[in-house]
Amino acid sequence: MREFKQLTPYREALEMMLNDIKEIEEIEELPLDDALGRVLAEDVISLIDLPPFDRSAVDGYAVRAEDTFQAREYSPVELEVIDEITAGMESKKEVSNGKAVKLMTGNKMPKGANAVIEQEKVKREGNKIYVLRPVAPGQNVAFKGEDVKKGEVVLKKGQILRPQDLGLLKGIGIKRVTVKRRPKVGIIVTGDELIEEPDEEALNEGKILESNSAMLKALIRQYFGESIFYGVIPDDEELIGATLERAKCECDLVLITGGSAFGEKDYAHKFVNLLFHGTTIKPGRPIGYGERIFVMSGYPAAVFAQFHLYVKYALAKLSGANYKPTKVKARLKEKVPSSLGRHEFVKVYYENGEAVPIKKKGSGIMSALVESNAYLEIPEDSEGYKEGEEVWVVLY
Amino acid sequence: MREFKQLTPYREALEMMLNDIKEIEEIEELPLDDALGRVLAEDVISLIDLPPFDRSAVDGYAVRAEDTFQAREYSPVELEVIDEITAGMESKKEVSNGKAVKLMTGNKMPKGANAVIEQEKVKREGNKIYVLRPVAPGQNVAFKGEDVKKGEVVLKKGQILRPQDLGLLKGIGIKRVTVKRRPKVGIIVTGDELIEEPDEEALNEGKILESNSAMLKALIRQYFGESIFYGVIPDDEELIGATLERAKCECDLVLITGGSAFGEKDYAHKFVNLLFHGTTIKPGRPIGYGERIFVMSGYPAAVFAQFHLYVKYALAKLSGANYKPTKVKARLKEKVPSSLGRHEFVKVYYENGEAVPIKKKGSGIMSALVESNAYLEIPEDSEGYKEGEEVWVVLY
């Protein structure tokens, strides 16, 4: 096996890759109900004020605040109730000196009124109320546009749509949103040793059940994309070349696993004009990238690290998503040594501010992935962290 | 409006509700590709060892470690290469004294060999290799079952399936998983003031665009469920009663928004035998629960808080999900005062260990929801937190 002459530092390779990847231009228009998790393709500007009018923030009496300034518990101010409305109604009466309108939370403020007194804070007798304390102008009023102003950008291009975003959009009268098309990501799994179906005899002879496709399909879905699986391809130079060519035409991004090193049967890099091949990450060092193709390891734990360190950022760039990994402070329960010169991807289990490193070694170990729920990155210039040290972990 | 006689403390109400809710019994069998985010209905036990055999963890030469103990750079040990195999093949040769078999990462260990030397660490000449350093027994060997043992529980009932879980399942030969049926959650939105379609005239008269349905549909999807929307129902006692009845029959859980207080038109609680009505949470105090029905507020920000403080835990219980909210340590950028006796739900923007409280007040304020990405809970016995204090926030 030829060794990598030089490993490209993690961040340098990341930047090269991200500079090469272009945001997808195609957009789709979707009803709100289908837009959860999708990426906004343009700024959304509100065409209305929210609230669309000054409205009451409580159930109570709309009054002129000035009328209440003299109100004291021992000398209440008497006001006349000239109208009573319920939800969704509008009072046509004007509140002048000494008058009040009974209304409910959300009702439009009647003309003349500039404050609302909560109903439990007055005494009611017939069509009179007795105000015991003054209210300030504006008190208990939600003003027109105080939530959202007409013409205001409420959500920016690149927003990954969440439940509250969809609620706001519905609340300002938007029924359909323009989102980016999902990136199409091809998955090619290579390796003579791999089988897709459990087969005891084959397993005994040294075959291995392929597992990268299931993991990658789900990761791609989690990170804004949709996957096309090209199957498990044997280590056949021609077949791999043809499959790569097809996938490149049909997809925005291609992930080919296995054959990323320089073994006799590592063909993938022969077909791709690689921008880099071999970076300082550990595990996953043999990763290569060029022409919208990631040449990845065969081992699931290495593939997983390569996905989180490189591929997810490629997917965010492609889909125009304003994505940042969630960084969380955690106290390390055990020391984590690291080799100088390697950008280590350390699987941890995070809970309530503590991170337990998952000690199982080896890029073939899948149970370690399952036990972890976050990762810690240790850059090239660090020899690792001590027990009890505070570190940043990224939640999966 | 009648006031709440007594507010049930947040946690007490939560426990009452969770005690009342029973896990769904129905299960579904799904192919792995459809199982992301679904909840395992039973423990998964591996039927195979992983690796299924002792295998090489590197590309190199399988040897008897004892043969290399004397190897030194100045006096290398010579071994004869008796076989060479590539990926997925098995060597039928036995490695005896002084012999070696060339193999690749993942290959089954040949009989007699107990260690592998990386190929870049030997000198090769014809069918001889020269070993420069000793290797220990077991070195570079991945032992049968070291990742997963036959008969071992690899994933537990209640696991919310993630990409790495699906990878592991595929790797141990499992093609279909048994998951819980998704809880069906009915949404009923009530209020005479609400309209579904933007209509300038109606808006000017005091109507409001309904937004809870869009937000709740997405929240339910995010938290293990699927929603059925029963539309916007006017404040009509009979209509609300009939819709509730229907939704109760068709769904595992029903959320009815609007009409949770004691206003003249707050009908919802009349139809439900409530276990509690009114809790110490803020916003969202008028929440009620009984008979698998949540009687919720009309205001989106209150509904959002009620969902995160109560409904999502109900959904986790229904679907049998082993769900814990992700708690993250954050330094408060501004003080957050809180009233004694209230369990406050404070929206914050979390980034890199810092939390900025979103100051906009009022349960009608939707833009505050959009600006936030996490929340801080302040229990009843706390008067809030100071600027710079470290607090726990929960990420949405």
JSON list of N, CA and C in Angstrom, two decimals, chain B residues 4 6-14 276-287 306 309-310 338-345 377-381:
[
{"chain": "B", "resi": 4, "resn": "PHE", "atom": "N", "xyz": [-58.90, 30.80, 38.50]},
{"chain": "B", "resi": 4, "resn": "PHE", "atom": "CA", "xyz": [-58.53, 29.47, 38.96]},
{"chain": "B", "resi": 4, "resn": "PHE", "atom": "C", "xyz": [-58.44, 29.50, 40.47]},
{"chain": "B", "resi": 6, "resn": "GLN", "atom": "N", "xyz": [-57.14, 27.33, 42.45]},
{"chain": "B", "resi": 6, "resn": "GLN", "atom": "CA", "xyz": [-55.81, 26.96, 42.89]},
{"chain": "B", "resi": 6, "resn": "GLN", "atom": "C", "xyz": [-55.04, 26.46, 41.68]},
{"chain": "B", "resi": 7, "resn": "LEU", "atom": "N", "xyz": [-53.80, 26.87, 41.58]},
{"chain": "B", "resi": 7, "resn": "LEU", "atom": "CA", "xyz": [-52.98, 26.38, 40.49]},
{"chain": "B", "resi": 7, "resn": "LEU", "atom": "C", "xyz": [-52.24, 25.12, 40.95]},
{"chain": "B", "resi": 8, "resn": "THR", "atom": "N", "xyz": [-52.30, 24.07, 40.15]},
{"chain": "B", "resi": 8, "resn": "THR", "atom": "CA", "xyz": [-51.56, 22.86, 40.49]},
{"chain": "B", "resi": 8, "resn": "THR", "atom": "C", "xyz": [-50.08, 23.09, 40.15]},
{"chain": "B", "resi": 9, "resn": "PRO", "atom": "N", "xyz": [-49.18, 22.76, 41.08]},
{"chain": "B", "resi": 9, "resn": "PRO", "atom": "CA", "xyz": [-47.75, 22.95, 40.77]},
{"chain": "B", "resi": 9, "resn": "PRO", "atom": "C", "xyz": [-47.38, 22.18, 39.51]},
{"chain": "B", "resi": 10, "resn": "TYR", "atom": "N", "xyz": [-46.45, 22.76, 38.74]},
{"chain": "B", "resi": 10, "resn": "TYR", "atom": "CA", "xyz": [-46.08, 22.20, 37.44]},
{"chain": "B", "resi": 10, "resn": "TYR", "atom": "C", "xyz": [-45.81, 20.71, 37.49]},
{"chain": "B", "resi": 11, "resn": "ARG", "atom": "N", "xyz": [-44.90, 20.29, 38.37]},
{"chain": "B", "resi": 11, "resn": "ARG", "atom": "CA", "xyz": [-44.45, 18.89, 38.37]},
{"chain": "B", "resi": 11, "resn": "ARG", "atom": "C", "xyz": [-45.56, 17.93, 38.83]},
{"chain": "B", "resi": 12, "resn": "GLU", "atom": "N", "xyz": [-46.37, 18.43, 39.76]},
{"chain": "B", "resi": 12, "resn": "GLU", "atom": "CA", "xyz": [-47.47, 17.59, 40.23]},
{"chain": "B", "resi": 12, "resn": "GLU", "atom": "C", "xyz": [-48.44, 17.30, 39.09]},
{"chain": "B", "resi": 13, "resn": "ALA", "atom": "N", "xyz": [-48.77, 18.34, 38.34]},
{"chain": "B", "resi": 13, "resn": "ALA", "atom": "CA", "xyz": [-49.67, 18.17, 37.20]},
{"chain": "B", "resi": 13, "resn": "ALA", "atom": "C", "xyz": [-49.05, 17.24, 36.16]},
{"chain": "B", "resi": 14, "resn": "LEU", "atom": "N", "xyz": [-47.74, 17.43, 35.93]},
{"chain": "B", "resi": 14, "resn": "LEU", "atom": "CA", "xyz": [-47.04, 16.58, 34.95]},
{"chain": "B", "resi": 14, "resn": "LEU", "atom": "C", "xyz": [-47.15, 15.11, 35.34]},
{"chain": "B", "resi": 276, "resn": "PHE", "atom": "N", "xyz": [-56.57, 18.09, 36.07]},
{"chain": "B", "resi": 276, "resn": "PHE", "atom": "CA", "xyz": [-56.15, 19.39, 36.60]},
{"chain": "B", "resi": 276, "resn": "PHE", "atom": "C", "xyz": [-56.56, 20.46, 35.59]},
{"chain": "B", "resi": 277, "resn": "HIS", "atom": "N", "xyz": [-56.70, 21.66, 36.07]},
{"chain": "B", "resi": 277, "resn": "HIS", "atom": "CA", "xyz": [-57.05, 22.78, 35.22]},
{"chain": "B", "resi": 277, "resn": "HIS", "atom": "C", "xyz": [-56.45, 24.02, 35.85]},
{"chain": "B", "resi": 278, "resn": "GLY", "atom": "N", "xyz": [-55.42, 24.55, 35.18]},
{"chain": "B", "resi": 278, "resn": "GLY", "atom": "CA", "xyz": [-54.69, 25.65, 35.77]},
{"chain": "B", "resi": 278, "resn": "GLY", "atom": "C", "xyz": [-53.48, 25.12, 36.51]},
{"chain": "B", "resi": 279, "resn": "THR", "atom": "N", "xyz": [-52.29, 25.41, 35.99]},
{"chain": "B", "resi": 279, "resn": "THR", "atom": "CA", "xyz": [-51.08, 25.00, 36.70]},
{"chain": "B", "resi": 279, "resn": "THR", "atom": "C", "xyz": [-50.18, 26.22, 36.85]},
{"chain": "B", "resi": 280, "resn": "THR", "atom": "N", "xyz": [-49.08, 26.05, 37.54]},
{"chain": "B", "resi": 280, "resn": "THR", "atom": "CA", "xyz": [-48.23, 27.20, 37.85]},
{"chain": "B", "resi": 280, "resn": "THR", "atom": "C", "xyz": [-47.36, 27.66, 36.67]},
{"chain": "B", "resi": 281, "resn": "ILE", "atom": "N", "xyz": [-47.51, 27.03, 35.50]},
{"chain": "B", "resi": 281, "resn": "ILE", "atom": "CA", "xyz": [-46.61, 27.41, 34.41]},
{"chain": "B", "resi": 281, "resn": "ILE", "atom": "C", "xyz": [-46.93, 28.81, 33.89]},
{"chain": "B", "resi": 282, "resn": "LYS", "atom": "N", "xyz": [-45.91, 29.47, 33.37]},
{"chain": "B", "resi": 282, "resn": "LYS", "atom": "CA", "xyz": [-46.07, 30.82, 32.84]},
{"chain": "B", "resi": 282, "resn": "LYS", "atom": "C", "xyz": [-45.15, 30.98, 31.65]},
{"chain": "B", "resi": 283, "resn": "PRO", "atom": "N", "xyz": [-45.63, 31.25, 30.44]},
{"chain": "B", "resi": 283, "resn": "PRO", "atom": "CA", "xyz": [-47.04, 31.38, 30.11]},
{"chain": "B", "resi": 283, "resn": "PRO", "atom": "C", "xyz": [-47.72, 30.03, 30.02]},
{"chain": "B", "resi": 284, "resn": "GLY", "atom": "N", "xyz": [-49.04, 30.04, 29.90]},
{"chain": "B", "resi": 284, "resn": "GLY", "atom": "CA", "xyz": [-49.78, 28.82, 29.64]},
{"chain": "B", "resi": 284, "resn": "GLY", "atom": "C", "xyz": [-50.57, 28.31, 30.81]},
{"chain": "B", "resi": 285, "resn": "ARG", "atom": "N", "xyz": [-50.64, 29.12, 31.88]},
{"chain": "B", "resi": 285, "resn": "ARG", "atom": "CA", "xyz": [-51.33, 28.75, 33.11]},
{"chain": "B", "resi": 285, "resn": "ARG", "atom": "C", "xyz": [-52.66, 28.02, 32.96]},
{"chain": "B", "resi": 286, "resn": "PRO", "atom": "N", "xyz": [-53.56, 28.44, 32.02]},
{"chain": "B", "resi": 286, "resn": "PRO", "atom": "CA", "xyz": [-54.89, 27.81, 32.04]},
{"chain": "B", "resi": 286, "resn": "PRO", "atom": "C", "xyz": [-54.93, 26.39, 31.51]},
{"chain": "B", "resi": 287, "resn": "ILE", "atom": "N", "xyz": [-53.82, 25.76, 31.28]},
{"chain": "B", "resi": 287, "resn": "ILE", "atom": "CA", "xyz": [-53.83, 24.41, 30.69]},
{"chain": "B", "resi": 287, "resn": "ILE", "atom": "C", "xyz": [-54.63, 23.43, 31.56]},
{"chain": "B", "resi": 306, "resn": "GLN", "atom": "N", "xyz": [-46.81, 25.21, 26.64]},
{"chain": "B", "resi": 306, "resn": "GLN", "atom": "CA", "xyz": [-47.59, 24.05, 27.11]},
{"chain": "B", "resi": 306, "resn": "GLN", "atom": "C", "xyz": [-47.16, 22.78, 26.41]},
{"chain": "B", "resi": 309, "resn": "LEU", "atom": "N", "xyz": [-43.70, 21.82, 27.91]},
{"chain": "B", "resi": 309, "resn": "LEU", "atom": "CA", "xyz": [-43.73, 21.47, 29.34]},
{"chain": "B", "resi": 309, "resn": "LEU", "atom": "C", "xyz": [-44.59, 20.25, 29.62]},
{"chain": "B", "resi": 310, "resn": "TYR", "atom": "N", "xyz": [-45.59, 19.99, 28.77]},
{"chain": "B", "resi": 310, "resn": "TYR", "atom": "CA", "xyz": [-46.48, 18.85, 29.03]},
{"chain": "B", "resi": 310, "resn": "TYR", "atom": "C", "xyz": [-46.62, 17.89, 27.85]},
{"chain": "B", "resi": 338, "resn": "SER", "atom": "N", "xyz": [-38.09, 36.30, 37.92]},
{"chain": "B", "resi": 338, "resn": "SER", "atom": "CA", "xyz": [-39.24, 35.41, 37.81]},
{"chain": "B", "resi": 338, "resn": "SER", "atom": "C", "xyz": [-40.09, 35.54, 39.07]},
{"chain": "B", "resi": 339, "resn": "SER", "atom": "N", "xyz": [-41.39, 35.32, 38.92]},
{"chain": "B", "resi": 339, "resn": "SER", "atom": "CA", "xyz": [-42.29, 35.43, 40.07]},
{"chain": "B", "resi": 339, "resn": "SER", "atom": "C", "xyz": [-42.24, 34.15, 40.88]},
{"chain": "B", "resi": 340, "resn": "LEU", "atom": "N", "xyz": [-42.17, 34.31, 42.19]},
{"chain": "B", "resi": 340, "resn": "LEU", "atom": "CA", "xyz": [-42.29, 33.15, 43.08]},
{"chain": "B", "resi": 340, "resn": "LEU", "atom": "C", "xyz": [-43.65, 32.51, 42.83]},
{"chain": "B", "resi": 341, "resn": "GLY", "atom": "N", "xyz": [-43.68, 31.19, 42.87]},
{"chain": "B", "resi": 341, "resn": "GLY", "atom": "CA", "xyz": [-44.96, 30.51, 42.70]},
{"chain": "B", "resi": 341, "resn": "GLY", "atom": "C", "xyz": [-45.30, 30.18, 41.27]},
{"chain": "B", "resi": 342, "resn": "ARG", "atom": "N", "xyz": [-44.49, 30.64, 40.33]},
{"chain": "B", "resi": 342, "resn": "ARG", "atom": "CA", "xyz": [-44.72, 30.32, 38.93]},
{"chain": "B", "resi": 342, "resn": "ARG", "atom": "C", "xyz": [-43.56, 29.51, 38.36]},
{"chain": "B", "resi": 343, "resn": "HIS", "atom": "N", "xyz": [-43.88, 28.53, 37.55]},
{"chain": "B", "resi": 343, "resn": "HIS", "atom": "CA", "xyz": [-42.86, 27.75, 36.85]},
{"chain": "B", "resi": 343, "resn": "HIS", "atom": "C", "xyz": [-42.71, 28.39, 35.48]},
{"chain": "B", "resi": 344, "resn": "GLU", "atom": "N", "xyz": [-41.67, 29.22, 35.35]},
{"chain": "B", "resi": 344, "resn": "GLU", "atom": "CA", "xyz": [-41.58, 30.03, 34.13]},
{"chain": "B", "resi": 344, "resn": "GLU", "atom": "C", "xyz": [-40.84, 29.31, 33.00]},
{"chain": "B", "resi": 345, "resn": "PHE", "atom": "N", "xyz": [-41.38, 29.51, 31.81]},
{"chain": "B", "resi": 345, "resn": "PHE", "atom": "CA", "xyz": [-40.81, 28.99, 30.57]},
{"chain": "B", "resi": 345, "resn": "PHE", "atom": "C", "xyz": [-40.24, 30.20, 29.85]},
{"chain": "B", "resi": 377, "resn": "GLU", "atom": "N", "xyz": [-36.13, 26.84, 32.24]},
{"chain": "B", "resi": 377, "resn": "GLU", "atom": "CA", "xyz": [-37.25, 26.70, 33.17]},
{"chain": "B", "resi": 377, "resn": "GLU", "atom": "C", "xyz": [-36.85, 27.29, 34.50]},
{"chain": "B", "resi": 378, "resn": "ILE", "atom": "N", "xyz": [-37.71, 28.11, 35.07]},
{"chain": "B", "resi": 378, "resn": "ILE", "atom": "CA", "xyz": [-37.45, 28.66, 36.40]},
{"chain": "B", "resi": 378, "resn": "ILE", "atom": "C", "xyz": [-38.54, 28.15, 37.33]},
{"chain": "B", "resi": 379, "resn": "PRO", "atom": "N", "xyz": [-38.18, 27.26, 38.26]},
{"chain": "B", "resi": 379, "resn": "PRO", "atom": "CA", "xyz": [-39.20, 26.64, 39.09]},
{"chain": "B", "resi": 379, "resn": "PRO", "atom": "C", "xyz": [-39.86, 27.62, 40.06]},
{"chain": "B", "resi": 380, "resn": "GLU", "atom": "N", "xyz": [-40.93, 27.16, 40.67]},
{"chain": "B", "resi": 380, "resn": "GLU", "atom": "CA", "xyz": [-41.78, 27.99, 41.52]},
{"chain": "B", "resi": 380, "resn": "GLU", "atom": "C", "xyz": [-41.01, 28.66, 42.66]},
{"chain": "B", "resi": 381, "resn": "ASP", "atom": "N", "xyz": [-39.98, 27.99, 43.19]},
{"chain": "B", "resi": 381, "resn": "ASP", "atom": "CA", "xyz": [-39.32, 28.51, 44.38]},
{"chain": "B", "resi": 381, "resn": "ASP", "atom": "C", "xyz": [-38.15, 29.43, 44.06]}
]
